[in-house]
C-alpha atoms as a printed R data frame, in Angstrom:
    type eleno elety resid chain resno      x       y       z
1   ATOM     1    CA   GLN     A     1 11.651  10.408 -13.740
2   ATOM     2    CA   VAL     A     2 13.731   8.623 -11.446
3   ATOM     3    CA   GLN     A     3 11.302   7.704  -8.706
4   ATOM     4    CA   LEU     A     4 13.845   5.382  -6.687
5   ATOM     5    CA   VAL     A     5 17.653   5.524  -6.193
6   ATOM     6    CA   GLU     A     6 19.488   3.042  -5.373
7   ATOM     7    CA   SER     A     7 23.229   3.103  -3.518
8   ATOM     8    CA   GLY     A     8 26.151   1.746  -2.010
9   ATOM     9    CA   GLY     A     9 27.251  -0.734  -4.907
10  ATOM    10    CA   GLY     A    10 31.124  -0.914  -5.253
11  ATOM    11    CA   LEU     A    11 33.889  -3.334  -5.668
12  ATOM    12    CA   VAL     A    12 34.385  -5.773  -2.863
13  ATOM    13    CA   GLN     A    13 36.667  -8.709  -2.427
14  ATOM    14    CA   ALA     A    14 35.271 -11.859  -2.255
15  ATOM    15    CA   GLY     A    15 34.015 -12.407   1.352
16  ATOM    16    CA   GLY     A    16 34.085  -9.162   1.689
17  ATOM    17    CA   SER     A    17 30.462  -7.108   2.656
18  ATOM    18    CA   LEU     A    18 28.257  -4.396   1.294
19  ATOM    19    CA   ARG     A    19 25.393  -2.364   2.216
20  ATOM    20    CA   LEU     A    20 22.767  -1.266  -0.981
21  ATOM    21    CA   SER     A    21 20.331   1.293   0.253
22  ATOM    22    CA   CYS     A    22 16.907   2.288  -2.102
23  ATOM    23    CA   ALA     A    23 15.580   5.431  -1.280
24  ATOM    24    CA   THR     A    24 12.189   6.752  -2.633
25  ATOM    25    CA   SER     A    25  9.305   8.873  -1.835
26  ATOM    26    CA   GLY     A    26  7.435   8.637   0.728
27  ATOM    27    CA   HIS     A    27  4.281   8.378  -1.161
28  ATOM    28    CA   ILE     A    28  5.675   5.247  -3.026
29  ATOM    29    CA   PHE     A    29  7.435   3.657  -0.296
30  ATOM    30    CA   SER     A    30  4.316   3.634   2.594
31  ATOM    31    CA   ARG     A    31  2.077   1.935   0.022
32  ATOM    32    CA   SER     A    32  4.735  -0.432  -1.566
33  ATOM    33    CA   SER     A    33  6.234  -3.971  -1.062
34  ATOM    34    CA   MET     A    34  9.518  -3.688  -2.230
35  ATOM    35    CA   GLY     A    35 12.170  -5.893  -3.731
36  ATOM    36    CA   TRP     A    36 15.709  -5.989  -5.193
37  ATOM    37    CA   PHE     A    37 16.850  -7.651  -8.450
38  ATOM    38    CA   ARG     A    38 20.035  -8.066  -9.939
39  ATOM    39    CA   GLN     A    39 20.838  -8.490 -13.817
40  ATOM    40    CA   VAL     A    40 24.083  -9.355 -15.423
41  ATOM    41    CA   PRO     A    41 24.737  -9.105 -19.537
42  ATOM    42    CA   SER     A    42 22.930 -11.811 -21.396
43  ATOM    43    CA   LYS     A    43 20.746 -12.969 -18.772
44  ATOM    44    CA   LYS     A    44 17.221 -12.293 -17.778
45  ATOM    45    CA   ARG     A    45 16.732  -9.836 -14.235
46  ATOM    46    CA   GLU     A    46 17.072 -11.930 -11.339
47  ATOM    47    CA   PHE     A    47 14.952 -11.639  -7.994
48  ATOM    48    CA   VAL     A    48 17.386 -11.208  -5.189
49  ATOM    49    CA   ALA     A    49 14.845 -10.427  -1.927
50  ATOM    50    CA   GLY     A    50 11.540  -9.009  -1.364
51  ATOM    51    CA   ILE     A    51  9.986  -7.376   1.995
52  ATOM    52    CA   SER     A    52  6.502  -6.729   2.967
53  ATOM    53    CA   ARG     A    53  5.148  -3.424   3.201
54  ATOM    54    CA   SER     A    54  5.414  -3.748   6.908
55  ATOM    55    CA   GLY     A    55  8.601  -5.647   6.636
56  ATOM    56    CA   GLY     A    56  7.273  -8.478   8.877
57  ATOM    57    CA   ALA     A    57  8.041 -10.576   6.197
58  ATOM    58    CA   THR     A    58 10.883 -10.985   4.123
59  ATOM    59    CA   ASP     A    59 12.125 -13.460   1.023
60  ATOM    60    CA   VAL     A    60 15.621 -14.081  -0.190
61  ATOM    61    CA   VAL     A    61 16.834 -16.279  -2.750
62  ATOM    62    CA   ASP     A    62 18.152 -19.461  -2.076
63  ATOM    63    CA   SER     A    63 21.635 -18.547  -3.551
64  ATOM    64    CA   ALA     A    64 21.794 -15.903  -0.982
65  ATOM    65    CA   LYS     A    65 19.990 -17.127   1.909
66  ATOM    66    CA   ASP     A    66 22.261 -16.671   4.929
67  ATOM    67    CA   ARG     A    67 24.557 -14.039   3.399
68  ATOM    68    CA   PHE     A    68 22.079 -11.380   2.300
69  ATOM    69    CA   THR     A    69 19.560  -9.294   4.548
70  ATOM    70    CA   ILE     A    70 16.979  -7.615   3.639
71  ATOM    71    CA   SER     A    71 15.194  -4.570   5.523
72  ATOM    72    CA   ARG     A    72 13.378  -1.256   5.412
73  ATOM    73    CA   ASP     A    73 13.027   1.918   7.263
74  ATOM    74    CA   ASN     A    74  9.804   3.391   6.757
75  ATOM    75    CA   ALA     A    75 10.537   6.440   8.561
76  ATOM    76    CA   LYS     A    76 13.080   6.999   6.548
77  ATOM    77    CA   ASN     A    77 11.609   6.005   3.505
78  ATOM    78    CA   THR     A    78 14.506   3.456   2.736
79  ATOM    79    CA   MET     A    79 15.149  -0.083   2.458
80  ATOM    80    CA   TYR     A    80 18.458  -2.027   2.358
81  ATOM    81    CA   LEU     A    81 20.152  -4.939   1.426
82  ATOM    82    CA   GLN     A    82 22.747  -6.348   3.541
83  ATOM    83    CA   MET     A    83 25.255  -8.565   1.546
84  ATOM    84    CA   ASN     A    84 27.663 -10.657   3.480
85  ATOM    85    CA   SER     A    85 30.118 -13.124   2.812
86  ATOM    86    CA   LEU     A    86 30.122 -11.687  -0.993
87  ATOM    87    CA   LYS     A    87 31.183 -13.830  -4.120
88  ATOM    88    CA   PRO     A    88 32.321 -13.553  -7.819
89  ATOM    89    CA   GLU     A    89 29.110 -14.961  -8.547
90  ATOM    90    CA   ASP     A    90 27.051 -11.780  -7.076
91  ATOM    91    CA   THR     A    91 28.550  -9.408  -9.361
92  ATOM    92    CA   ALA     A    92 25.812  -7.666 -11.302
93  ATOM    93    CA   VAL     A    93 23.998  -4.438 -11.402
94  ATOM    94    CA   TYR     A    94 21.299  -4.372  -9.028
95  ATOM    95    CA   TYR     A    95 17.801  -2.847  -8.512
96  ATOM    96    CA   CYS     A    96 15.501  -1.772  -6.423
97  ATOM    97    CA   ALA     A    97 11.774  -2.023  -7.046
98  ATOM    98    CA   ALA     A    98  8.611  -0.769  -5.532
99  ATOM    99    CA   ALA     A    99  4.907  -2.840  -6.068
100 ATOM   100    CA   PHE     A   100  2.738   0.146  -5.021
101 ATOM   101    CA   GLY     A   101 -0.580  -0.777  -3.754
102 ATOM   102    CA   SER     A   102  0.795  -4.604  -2.531
103 ATOM   103    CA   SER     A   103  1.682  -5.839   0.876
104 ATOM   104    CA   GLY     A   104  2.791  -8.845   0.911
105 ATOM   105    CA   THR     A   105  6.425 -10.447  -0.910
106 ATOM   106    CA   TYR     A   106  6.774 -10.981  -4.603
107 ATOM   107    CA   SER     A   107  9.329 -12.377  -6.696
108 ATOM   108    CA   SER     A   108  8.480 -11.458 -10.148
109 ATOM   109    CA   THR     A   109  9.569  -8.384 -12.169
110 ATOM   110    CA   ARG     A   110  6.013  -8.101 -13.343
111 ATOM   111    CA   ASP     A   111  4.874  -7.376  -9.472
112 ATOM   112    CA   TYR     A   112  6.529  -4.118  -9.758
113 ATOM   113    CA   ASP     A   113  5.814  -0.883 -10.682
114 ATOM   114    CA   TYR     A   114  8.667   1.419  -9.953
115 ATOM   115    CA   TRP     A   115 12.140   1.006 -10.651
116 ATOM   116    CA   GLY     A   116 15.809   2.579 -10.081
117 ATOM   117    CA   PRO     A   117 18.586   2.918 -12.250
118 ATOM   118    CA   GLY     A   118 20.495   0.237 -10.762
119 ATOM   119    CA   THR     A   119 23.931   0.235  -8.664
120 ATOM   120    CA   GLN     A   120 27.180  -2.123  -9.936
121 ATOM   121    CA   VAL     A   121 28.208  -4.718  -7.495
122 ATOM   122    CA   THR     A   122 31.614  -6.330  -8.182
123 ATOM   123    CA   VAL     A   123 33.211  -8.861  -6.235
124 ATOM   124    CA   SER     A   124 36.656  -9.670  -7.262
125 ATOM   125    CA   SER     A   125 37.849 -13.499  -6.811
């Protein structure tokens, strides 16, 4: 059963912006640190951004620092990834994930328990 669902992906011109959303149940969201990962064919799933359970701490991969912002709205049980100044190398399937029972920020896929099905982001050059 899908317990996390991403939305907001699509096709965008280089330099443009997208905002991804990840919605899940209150049971999961209120008890979890959250994160975003991305994956392209023939490559391992890559950490993009993480956010603590409270939202007070965030972490973004070096290649996207100053371009991507992760946030969460605990009242809506929704996590966001604001992506600005997009580059063709950002093209990937983006996945949201929940680290149930955790409170910090985490960058390994092994830290996460629940995953969404992914949403495609394509940046044209």
